[in-house]
XYZ file of C-alpha atoms in Angstrom:
707
model
C 0.000 0.000 0.000
C 2.755 2.301 0.902
C 4.707 1.451 -2.167
C 1.737 2.158 -4.404
C 1.041 5.519 -2.845
C 4.598 6.523 -3.013
C 4.735 5.425 -6.594
C 1.760 7.551 -7.451
C 3.496 10.596 -6.121
C 6.758 9.708 -7.780
C 8.665 9.021 -4.527
C 11.051 6.176 -3.939
C 10.737 4.235 -0.705
C 13.518 2.145 0.783
C 12.808 -1.565 0.312
C 10.030 -1.058 -2.212
C 9.913 -1.698 -5.885
C 10.420 1.112 -8.243
C 7.331 2.199 -10.149
C 7.703 1.821 -13.849
C 7.292 5.006 -15.797
C 6.747 5.023 -19.505
C 8.152 8.262 -20.653
C 9.189 9.035 -24.118
C 12.747 10.236 -24.260
C 13.026 13.644 -25.729
C 16.118 15.331 -26.821
C 16.913 18.660 -25.202
C 16.767 21.697 -27.309
C 19.919 23.450 -28.064
C 18.615 26.441 -26.184
C 18.351 24.437 -22.940
C 21.958 23.290 -23.081
C 24.102 25.691 -21.034
C 26.991 27.278 -22.844
C 30.068 28.206 -20.897
C 31.326 30.520 -23.636
C 28.688 33.144 -22.941
C 29.555 33.358 -19.218
C 31.936 36.096 -18.082
C 35.424 34.856 -17.182
C 36.437 34.589 -13.542
C 38.610 37.561 -12.655
C 41.684 37.262 -10.483
C 40.464 40.021 -8.169
C 37.394 37.989 -7.141
C 36.976 34.401 -6.004
C 34.103 31.982 -5.970
C 33.580 32.726 -2.288
C 33.108 36.402 -3.015
C 30.613 35.535 -5.741
C 28.708 33.196 -3.414
C 28.543 35.923 -0.760
C 27.260 38.486 -3.239
C 24.444 36.176 -4.409
C 23.091 35.459 -0.897
C 20.061 37.682 -1.374
C 19.099 36.008 -4.649
C 19.455 32.520 -3.138
C 17.202 33.442 -0.220
C 14.487 34.561 -2.632
C 14.886 31.370 -4.698
C 14.636 29.207 -1.552
C 11.332 30.816 -0.616
C 9.871 29.963 -4.010
C 11.207 26.379 -3.793
C 9.636 25.860 -0.352
C 6.244 27.055 -1.609
C 6.498 24.746 -4.644
C 7.260 21.726 -2.423
C 4.304 22.465 -0.138
C 1.781 22.491 -2.971
C 1.204 18.894 -4.179
C -1.558 17.829 -6.523
C -3.711 15.264 -4.738
C -5.672 14.134 -7.748
C -3.806 12.251 -10.452
C -5.360 9.994 -13.130
C -2.727 7.314 -13.317
C 1.014 7.018 -13.437
C 0.836 6.374 -17.134
C -0.878 9.670 -17.857
C 1.513 11.817 -15.857
C 2.301 15.057 -17.493
C 5.925 15.824 -18.065
C 7.236 18.572 -15.814
C 9.449 21.195 -17.226
C 12.995 20.679 -16.089
C 14.049 23.078 -13.312
C 17.129 25.027 -13.683
C 19.872 23.456 -11.642
C 21.312 25.580 -8.818
C 24.648 26.399 -10.330
C 26.504 28.635 -7.835
C 29.097 29.723 -10.339
C 26.418 30.511 -12.916
C 24.168 32.465 -10.563
C 27.056 34.298 -8.939
C 28.544 35.402 -12.240
C 25.187 36.461 -13.567
C 24.597 38.508 -10.426
C 27.997 40.140 -10.827
C 27.157 40.901 -14.467
C 23.822 42.434 -13.472
C 25.511 44.390 -10.716
C 27.977 45.861 -13.181
C 25.190 46.755 -15.616
C 23.051 48.428 -12.921
C 23.493 52.211 -12.804
C 25.567 53.623 -9.930
C 23.529 54.940 -7.035
C 24.239 58.391 -5.695
C 25.754 58.073 -2.156
C 23.519 59.406 0.569
C 24.595 61.826 3.287
C 24.384 59.622 6.384
C 24.702 62.527 8.822
C 21.736 64.344 7.327
C 19.770 61.114 7.172
C 20.445 60.445 10.881
C 19.578 64.009 11.797
C 16.254 63.827 9.985
C 15.496 60.468 11.607
C 16.210 61.887 15.063
C 13.961 64.860 14.371
C 11.168 62.543 13.179
C 11.021 60.551 16.422
C 7.545 60.746 17.967
C 6.923 61.014 21.667
C 3.594 59.123 21.435
C 5.304 55.935 20.330
C 7.708 56.019 23.272
C 4.908 56.754 25.751
C 2.876 53.881 24.369
C 5.892 51.605 24.657
C 6.445 52.800 28.224
C 2.861 52.041 29.259
C 3.180 48.486 27.921
C 6.502 47.959 29.695
C 5.195 49.294 33.002
C 2.299 46.869 32.875
C 4.661 43.979 32.136
C 7.540 44.968 34.462
C 6.161 47.101 37.301
C 8.772 48.801 39.523
C 11.635 47.478 37.396
C 13.270 50.588 35.972
C 16.313 48.751 34.635
C 14.342 46.395 32.373
C 12.058 49.226 31.243
C 15.026 51.389 30.231
C 16.738 48.494 28.495
C 13.642 47.927 26.360
C 13.243 51.658 25.651
C 16.864 51.840 24.448
C 16.296 48.744 22.294
C 13.165 50.371 20.851
C 15.109 53.571 20.092
C 17.899 51.597 18.449
C 15.353 49.704 16.329
C 13.898 53.002 15.111
C 17.340 54.121 13.928
C 18.539 50.779 12.516
C 17.985 51.562 8.800
C 20.567 54.341 8.953
C 24.119 53.077 8.314
C 26.680 53.191 11.085
C 28.771 56.353 11.499
C 32.305 56.028 12.856
C 33.223 58.345 15.763
C 35.195 61.263 14.414
C 37.352 63.488 16.665
C 36.422 66.492 14.536
C 32.710 65.997 15.241
C 30.807 67.893 17.861
C 31.465 66.454 21.319
C 27.779 65.857 22.078
C 26.866 64.366 18.699
C 24.345 62.732 18.015
C 22.396 63.571 21.181
C 22.416 67.265 20.294
C 20.470 66.483 17.080
C 17.700 64.609 18.863
C 14.075 65.768 19.077
C 13.744 67.679 22.369
C 10.549 66.101 23.672
C 11.864 62.561 23.166
C 15.221 63.558 24.707
C 13.438 64.973 27.741
C 11.367 61.795 28.021
C 14.489 59.597 27.994
C 16.217 61.876 30.511
C 13.296 61.477 32.915
C 13.346 57.702 32.574
C 17.102 57.349 33.055
C 17.119 59.602 36.135
C 15.046 56.928 37.901
C 18.056 54.590 37.831
C 20.473 54.352 40.726
C 24.214 54.006 40.146
C 24.143 50.234 40.184
C 21.356 50.094 37.591
C 23.088 52.740 35.481
C 26.236 50.578 35.465
C 24.162 47.577 34.390
C 22.497 49.608 31.627
C 25.934 50.661 30.360
C 26.994 47.012 30.357
C 23.766 46.055 28.536
C 24.452 48.567 25.758
C 28.082 47.443 25.538
C 27.069 43.792 25.184
C 24.559 44.681 22.470
C 27.282 46.635 20.712
C 29.423 43.513 20.380
C 26.480 41.132 19.871
C 27.082 39.254 16.622
C 23.777 39.823 14.839
C 23.646 40.865 11.210
C 20.087 42.108 11.651
C 21.398 45.029 13.736
C 23.379 47.048 11.205
C 23.815 50.177 13.371
C 23.924 51.243 17.020
C 22.733 54.854 17.029
C 20.312 54.170 19.867
C 23.045 52.647 21.998
C 25.255 55.685 21.329
C 22.518 57.986 22.619
C 22.163 55.740 25.674
C 25.911 55.987 26.370
C 25.733 59.761 26.228
C 22.707 59.965 28.509
C 24.279 57.619 31.082
C 27.505 59.656 31.200
C 25.561 62.919 31.430
C 23.305 61.808 34.287
C 26.023 59.805 36.116
C 29.339 61.657 35.577
C 30.930 60.050 38.667
C 30.005 56.517 37.626
C 33.026 54.260 38.067
C 33.115 51.754 35.234
C 34.728 48.386 35.939
C 37.699 48.937 33.637
C 39.061 45.409 34.035
C 35.829 43.934 32.714
C 35.614 46.605 30.007
C 39.175 45.889 28.875
C 38.481 42.160 28.697
C 35.442 42.836 26.538
C 37.199 45.060 24.026
C 40.323 42.881 23.931
C 38.135 39.921 22.975
C 36.726 41.990 20.064
C 39.845 43.726 18.797
C 39.219 42.348 15.316
C 35.944 44.331 15.114
C 37.521 47.714 14.622
C 34.380 49.793 14.137
C 32.591 48.423 17.213
C 35.787 48.767 19.260
C 36.079 52.411 18.252
C 32.457 53.026 19.318
C 33.164 51.369 22.697
C 36.167 53.655 23.296
C 34.068 56.647 22.267
C 31.376 55.575 24.754
C 33.908 55.283 27.579
C 35.304 58.696 26.725
C 31.918 60.401 27.168
C 32.379 60.394 30.964
C 35.448 62.637 30.599
C 33.456 65.573 29.265
C 31.569 65.765 32.575
C 34.308 64.609 34.971
C 37.927 65.322 34.033
C 39.402 62.996 36.663
C 37.323 60.066 35.362
C 38.201 60.968 31.786
C 41.963 60.950 32.451
C 41.709 57.704 34.405
C 39.771 56.007 31.577
C 42.230 57.333 29.004
C 45.344 56.119 30.824
C 43.972 52.788 32.093
C 41.884 51.641 29.120
C 42.020 53.746 25.961
C 45.808 54.046 25.819
C 46.197 50.257 25.659
C 44.308 50.195 22.316
C 46.637 52.670 20.625
C 48.047 50.038 18.257
C 44.596 48.825 17.193
C 43.755 49.612 13.582
C 41.980 52.960 13.184
C 42.092 53.926 16.883
C 45.407 55.782 17.292
C 44.365 59.175 15.926
C 41.018 59.049 17.730
C 42.684 58.338 21.106
C 45.228 61.157 20.709
C 42.633 63.673 19.545
C 40.339 62.685 22.407
C 42.965 63.636 25.022
C 43.524 67.010 23.377
C 39.767 67.649 23.078
C 39.282 66.663 26.721
C 41.867 69.194 27.956
C 40.478 71.914 25.708
C 36.890 71.191 26.791
C 37.769 71.708 30.469
C 40.008 74.708 29.613
C 43.045 73.240 31.324
C 45.972 75.677 31.701
C 49.523 75.083 33.049
C 48.429 76.387 36.470
C 45.231 74.343 36.691
C 44.725 72.289 39.840
C 44.388 68.700 38.684
C 46.145 65.650 40.078
C 48.334 63.510 37.828
C 49.835 60.303 39.169
C 53.451 59.467 38.516
C 52.464 56.242 36.694
C 50.278 58.256 34.340
C 53.149 60.658 33.674
C 55.437 57.703 32.879
C 52.922 56.351 30.362
C 52.502 59.584 28.426
C 56.271 60.257 28.507
C 56.966 56.849 26.942
C 54.213 57.511 24.400
C 55.671 60.853 23.308
C 59.180 59.401 22.961
C 58.043 56.252 21.130
C 59.673 56.429 17.695
C 57.661 53.484 16.347
C 54.340 55.208 16.911
C 52.439 55.656 13.641
C 50.518 58.933 13.841
C 49.561 61.686 11.448
C 51.414 64.992 11.712
C 48.408 66.714 13.223
C 47.907 63.962 15.801
C 51.624 64.004 16.714
C 51.473 67.767 17.287
C 48.335 67.381 19.409
C 50.089 64.725 21.485
C 53.121 66.969 22.029
C 50.923 69.891 23.118
C 48.994 67.684 25.529
C 52.226 66.284 26.981
C 53.715 69.752 27.536
C 50.559 70.859 29.331
C 50.360 67.759 31.533
C 54.080 67.963 32.311
C 53.762 71.536 33.592
C 50.851 70.482 35.794
C 52.779 67.447 37.060
C 55.783 69.691 37.753
C 53.646 71.876 40.020
C 52.465 68.795 41.913
C 56.073 67.630 42.348
C 57.077 70.999 43.801
C 54.094 71.163 46.170
C 54.194 67.581 47.463
C 57.506 66.157 48.644
C 56.052 62.628 48.498
C 56.928 62.522 44.772
C 60.649 62.840 45.520
C 61.306 59.243 46.551
C 59.385 57.787 43.580
C 61.231 60.045 41.123
C 64.600 59.242 42.694
C 63.892 55.524 42.363
C 63.021 55.994 38.647
C 66.215 57.915 37.825
C 68.115 55.799 35.244
C 71.836 55.250 35.729
C 72.706 55.681 32.037
C 72.735 59.025 30.262
C 69.500 59.382 28.272
C 66.641 61.886 27.739
C 64.669 60.140 30.478
C 67.476 60.845 32.964
C 67.523 64.553 32.032
C 63.759 64.795 32.419
C 63.642 63.179 35.868
C 66.753 65.083 36.984
C 65.048 68.367 36.157
C 61.998 67.363 38.191
C 64.161 66.282 41.141
C 66.098 69.553 41.124
C 62.885 71.573 41.072
C 61.598 69.513 43.989
C 64.823 70.042 45.962
C 65.195 73.749 45.292
C 61.566 74.760 45.804
C 60.436 72.448 48.595
C 62.556 72.239 51.744
C 60.749 69.078 52.909
C 62.251 67.170 49.988
C 65.639 67.330 51.744
C 64.132 65.444 54.660
C 62.754 62.858 52.212
C 66.222 62.527 50.723
C 67.670 61.804 54.165
C 65.186 58.971 54.600
C 65.595 57.266 51.216
C 69.195 57.921 50.072
C 70.495 54.548 51.299
C 67.858 52.641 49.282
C 68.709 54.592 46.119
C 72.457 55.071 46.477
C 73.350 55.067 42.761
C 70.626 57.614 41.999
C 71.700 59.739 44.980
C 75.265 59.854 43.626
C 74.006 61.152 40.252
C 71.778 63.737 41.907
C 74.572 64.882 44.224
C 76.970 65.302 41.291
C 74.429 67.431 39.433
C 73.658 69.531 42.502
C 77.294 70.173 43.417
C 78.205 71.081 39.827
C 75.444 73.514 38.909
C 72.874 74.240 41.599
C 74.557 74.249 45.002
C 74.363 78.017 45.502
C 70.604 77.839 45.277
C 70.431 74.723 47.444
C 72.748 76.233 50.063
C 70.235 78.971 50.830
C 67.604 76.462 52.010
C 66.958 75.771 55.671
C 67.879 72.112 56.118
C 70.751 71.870 53.609
C 73.596 72.058 56.109
C 71.949 69.594 58.495
C 71.228 67.187 55.619
C 74.827 67.087 54.403
C 76.092 66.799 57.946
C 73.773 63.810 58.412
C 75.044 62.271 55.142
C 78.641 62.680 56.331
C 78.001 61.056 59.704
C 76.030 58.126 58.287
C 78.429 57.357 55.439
C 81.441 57.554 57.760
C 79.798 55.102 60.137
C 78.856 52.721 57.298
C 82.349 52.916 55.780
C 83.861 51.912 59.090
C 81.622 48.841 59.205
C 82.378 47.898 55.598
C 86.119 48.138 56.130
C 85.886 45.699 59.017
C 83.841 43.207 56.989
C 86.249 43.426 54.046
C 89.232 42.567 56.242
C 87.468 39.558 57.685
C 86.577 38.192 54.221
C 88.687 35.163 53.226
C 90.415 35.712 49.831
C 89.721 32.171 48.532
C 85.984 31.970 48.989
C 83.380 29.911 47.158
C 82.083 31.348 43.862
C 78.695 32.059 45.474
C 80.463 34.069 48.130
C 82.490 35.817 45.407
C 79.309 36.845 43.572
C 77.934 38.235 46.800
C 81.206 40.011 47.466
C 81.093 41.561 43.955
C 77.694 43.041 44.727
C 79.005 44.235 48.057
C 82.017 45.817 46.342
C 79.785 47.669 43.869
C 77.707 49.014 46.738
C 80.907 49.866 48.596
C 82.228 51.792 45.598
C 78.999 53.759 45.390
C 79.124 54.464 49.085
C 82.748 55.629 48.817
C 81.888 57.909 45.944
C 78.885 59.333 47.772
C 80.957 59.856 50.932
C 83.720 61.581 48.958
C 81.234 63.960 47.329
C 79.609 64.796 50.670
C 82.953 65.463 52.344
C 84.162 67.661 49.491
C 80.944 69.705 49.641
C 81.226 70.110 53.397
C 84.872 71.147 53.165
C 84.210 73.620 50.365
C 80.956 75.226 51.472
C 80.699 74.486 55.190
C 84.172 75.100 56.619
C 84.417 75.118 60.399
C 85.835 78.505 61.455
C 87.358 78.955 64.919
C 86.930 81.969 67.194
C 90.476 83.142 66.468
C 89.823 83.104 62.713
C 86.657 85.110 63.150
C 88.434 87.702 65.324
C 91.352 87.970 62.913
C 89.058 88.378 59.888
C 87.009 91.022 61.670
C 90.100 92.951 62.721
C 91.715 92.695 59.282
C 88.662 93.878 57.372
C 88.047 96.656 59.868
C 91.636 97.954 59.510
C 91.364 97.736 55.733
C 88.082 99.682 55.692
C 89.458 102.379 58.045
C 92.649 102.708 55.991
C 90.718 103.143 52.765
C 88.476 105.723 54.409
C 91.366 107.867 55.703
C 93.197 107.521 52.390
C 90.135 108.925 50.658
C 89.831 111.664 53.298
C 93.472 112.712 52.982
C 93.516 112.809 49.174
C 89.996 113.838 48.159
C 88.410 115.463 51.227
C 91.236 117.788 52.483
C 91.732 115.685 55.645
C 88.598 116.997 57.291
C 87.745 113.760 59.089
C 91.434 113.009 59.818
C 91.859 116.312 61.652
C 88.633 115.809 63.599
C 89.730 112.298 64.633
C 93.150 113.617 65.724
C 91.430 116.214 67.894
C 89.274 113.571 69.517
C 92.269 111.247 70.131
C 94.317 114.130 71.548
C 91.394 115.027 73.779
C 91.308 111.541 75.314
C 95.084 110.942 75.261
C 95.049 108.211 72.603
C 96.866 110.049 69.825
C 100.395 108.898 70.693
C 99.374 105.272 71.050
C 97.468 105.365 67.757
C 100.441 106.907 65.960
C 102.639 104.174 67.451
C 100.354 101.516 65.992
C 100.322 103.262 62.624
C 104.131 103.446 62.560
C 104.408 99.773 63.457
C 101.978 98.934 60.621
C 104.093 100.991 58.225
C 107.234 99.185 59.445
C 105.469 95.840 58.893
C 104.463 96.861 55.394
C 108.027 97.923 54.560
C 109.414 94.625 55.820
C 106.861 92.672 53.783
C 107.744 94.793 50.770
C 111.435 94.034 51.290
C 110.768 90.305 51.493
C 108.596 90.353 48.418
C 111.221 92.308 46.483
C 113.593 89.399 47.085
C 111.236 86.543 46.229
C 109.221 88.147 43.454
C 112.028 88.072 40.829
C 112.476 84.353 41.463
C 108.764 83.719 41.081
C 108.683 86.014 38.062
C 111.417 84.048 36.294
C 109.633 80.752 36.900
C 106.373 82.296 35.847
C 107.927 83.605 32.617
C 109.353 80.205 31.764
C 106.232 78.136 32.411
C 103.059 80.189 32.577
C 103.737 82.941 30.040
C 103.852 80.670 26.933
C 100.572 79.081 27.877
C 99.097 82.466 28.679
C 100.194 83.906 25.341
C 98.629 81.014 23.521
C 95.423 81.447 25.506
C 95.442 85.187 24.870
C 95.944 84.620 21.164
C 92.995 82.241 21.021
C 90.895 84.552 23.171
C 91.816 87.482 20.952
C 90.729 85.597 17.839
C 87.420 84.618 19.337
C 87.037 88.050 20.907
C 87.508 89.690 17.515
C 84.990 87.322 16.007
C 82.495 88.070 18.774
C 83.129 91.809 18.429
C 82.430 91.699 14.714
C 79.343 89.531 15.089
C 77.949 91.620 17.942
C 78.227 94.969 16.164
C 74.503 95.284 15.347
C 73.590 94.382 18.918
C 76.054 96.922 20.313
C 74.626 99.607 18.085
C 71.168 98.800 19.419
C 72.422 98.988 23.012
C 74.106 102.357 22.424
C 71.009 103.642 20.673
C 68.659 102.588 23.467
C 71.079 103.929 26.108
C 71.246 107.341 24.462
C 67.489 107.404 24.089
C 67.081 106.492 27.761
C 69.504 109.210 28.935
C 67.813 111.765 26.716
C 64.402 110.707 27.987
C 65.534 111.147 31.602
C 67.097 114.551 30.850
C 63.956 115.760 29.087
C 61.325 114.419 31.477
C 63.161 114.156 34.821
C 65.954 116.807 34.852
C 65.831 117.111 38.626
C 67.051 113.500 39.025
C 70.554 114.223 37.765
C 70.748 117.495 39.705
C 69.768 115.893 42.981
C 72.210 112.938 42.859
C 75.040 114.954 44.482
C 72.726 116.484 47.045
C 71.372 113.018 47.907
C 74.902 111.696 48.482
C 75.804 114.647 50.694
C 72.564 114.254 52.607
C 73.292 110.557 53.229
C 76.781 111.397 54.522
C 75.437 114.097 56.849
C 72.840 111.669 58.102
C 75.557 109.091 58.926
C 77.579 111.745 60.824
C 74.499 112.830 62.759
C 73.703 109.261 63.716
C 77.288 108.603 64.805
C 77.284 111.760 66.986
C 73.964 110.679 68.431
C 75.334 107.240 69.274
C 78.527 108.731 70.761
C 76.560 111.152 72.946
C 74.338 108.445 74.409
C 77.322 106.104 74.782
C 79.235 108.601 76.928
C 76.051 109.429 78.807
C 75.534 105.752 79.619
C 79.179 105.424 80.717
C 78.798 108.401 83.068
C 75.523 106.994 84.424
C 77.061 103.578 85.120
C 80.226 105.064 86.664
C 78.544 107.719 88.836
C 75.172 106.233 89.833
C 75.899 102.510 89.857
C 79.613 102.197 90.674
C 79.995 105.370 92.844
C 82.901 106.777 90.824
C 83.527 110.355 89.959
C 82.504 111.749 86.611
C 85.072 110.746 83.947
C 86.866 108.050 85.974
C 85.144 105.115 84.252
C 85.818 106.775 80.911
C 89.511 107.037 81.736
C 89.573 103.329 82.713
C 88.102 102.362 79.322
C 90.592 104.528 77.457
C 93.458 103.016 79.458
C 92.251 99.641 78.244
C 92.305 100.879 74.650
C 95.856 102.231 75.161
C 97.018 98.890 76.503
C 95.434 97.045 73.558
C 96.998 99.406 71.028
C 100.432 99.010 72.632
C 100.139 95.228 72.492
C 99.077 95.374 68.813
C 102.044 97.641 68.040
C 104.471 95.292 69.829
C 103.001 92.303 67.952
C 103.395 94.033 64.619
C 107.007 94.964 65.459
C 107.780 91.339 66.292
C 106.232 90.162 63.008
C 108.270 92.764 61.094
C 111.512 91.673 62.810
C 110.733 88.026 61.969
C 110.167 88.914 58.311
C 113.430 90.887 58.216
C 115.297 87.816 59.433
C 113.987 85.852 56.436
């Protein structure tokens, strides 16, 4: 029974007998025979797989027609003998159909490309609030009090409305708030109200939902304009939302081959930076920077950083916090020679780095906590990185006194770096460092500690057996390298202390004070005798004669003259000897140096002629300007000098008057002496001192004469 039924329908059943069909063989027409000559040749630029992919749409349509033909079966048939011959179906030849489709595609006229931006803008303007409200009412009835699910479905509905529009890649030259700024205002307000109902946890989940849909492999979702708008709304309403960057990085690293979707994901993460600069910089350094080598992302990432700083109007004196790890990353990025960027992007990166470096430099100067981390990062070899960190360390030392205390705490852990820093400081910047408060104490501490450590190391080196095991030798090599660094550091510290912090005794201080005082007094009386008609000399002689000190003072002066004559006599003997040696050794070198200096001096004089003319011109103009506008200035210079001198004399007389008054008061009222007795005692002391000085000078002169 089964075999008969199947035979009637022309089917073959396993195990049954084949139904005999009496069909008259007919020869195929020549038109039905396919000819390969008329088909277009396969080009080398395309393969059969490309042709199969291009004919997918046509095959889908053909499959629909085949399914409908199989479903319709004639139930009434006269007999198998009277079966009507079916027309032969065209065989599904993939090569044939693909080539024909390519041929039709080439013959079809070229379509004019549409402006996707305008198309998206018009679609956003055409959104209707009624549709969203209707959708909301349905969702609220299905999911009451579940704002997260409602918003997820609203975003999916929005994305479905905008699906026909092709995807638009994020462009750094676009407006920062595109495409949300093009949206219809009533619908935008509606979505804002709905998303404000979410707490931070739900907002994070909604962001993750949109991100998952972005990377969802579904060909029926050609674009993600709705998800882009959702990203912008989430970042606007939750600027402090902390995205789980580890999970985000895993997601985008798993989809690095999908360049367009990856670029949209980075753009979505960057939206938080326009509302919160700290979050934006963190996202850029911790997530976006890692995708710099991904195809099509480098220029976008660099432009984003520049746009972010410009959006927040960041200046070199802005108060933002940059971590030292972030500074290291952008420094390595700027100095990466293998980085493939456009000229404009490279310039933007350099400008951003200069701005962030100035801000980081301010943080280093303000907070001494950076000093130890920078010192640890200082490379031992000469390189641009060493110069950069050395500059930051010097700024920290010279402008923040607390950094010296930090250096005291961490120098032993970073001995090699401390040696480099100390060499740079002692060579170029010690005058500035010497003026700080804790500099002397710091170097004194270094000297004490290194001396103590050197004593310990010397003991351990003596106890070391010369023929030790190779493991012990390797340890000793490390110890020797550390010992060498410690010796070098100790030598530098001691040389700085000896040069800049010499210990002066009381005798040295007294001698220096006396010497400079005598020199100043001698120069003053020389000027008075030669240029002031001995006015002050005569007045001093009167005062000394009044108090009985003139003879003793003259004795001291004569002894000084005798000492000078004896020194002159000694020098007259030794100077010719020194002069002969100087002529034989130093003069040839000096002549050569003078010749070279003269050549370069002449060259400099010739090259600097235009600059000298400008200086002379501006000087003459300045003098003329002063003479024309302020003539009283030049006239009053002499009167000002005379007034200052008179003021000094008046002050000295005032001091002398009150000094003698105080002496009389102490002698008469406190000590019970007569008026002038205490004054005579003091002058006797001066006479005794002057006599002793004169005797000392005479002895020195006699000793020099014996030489």
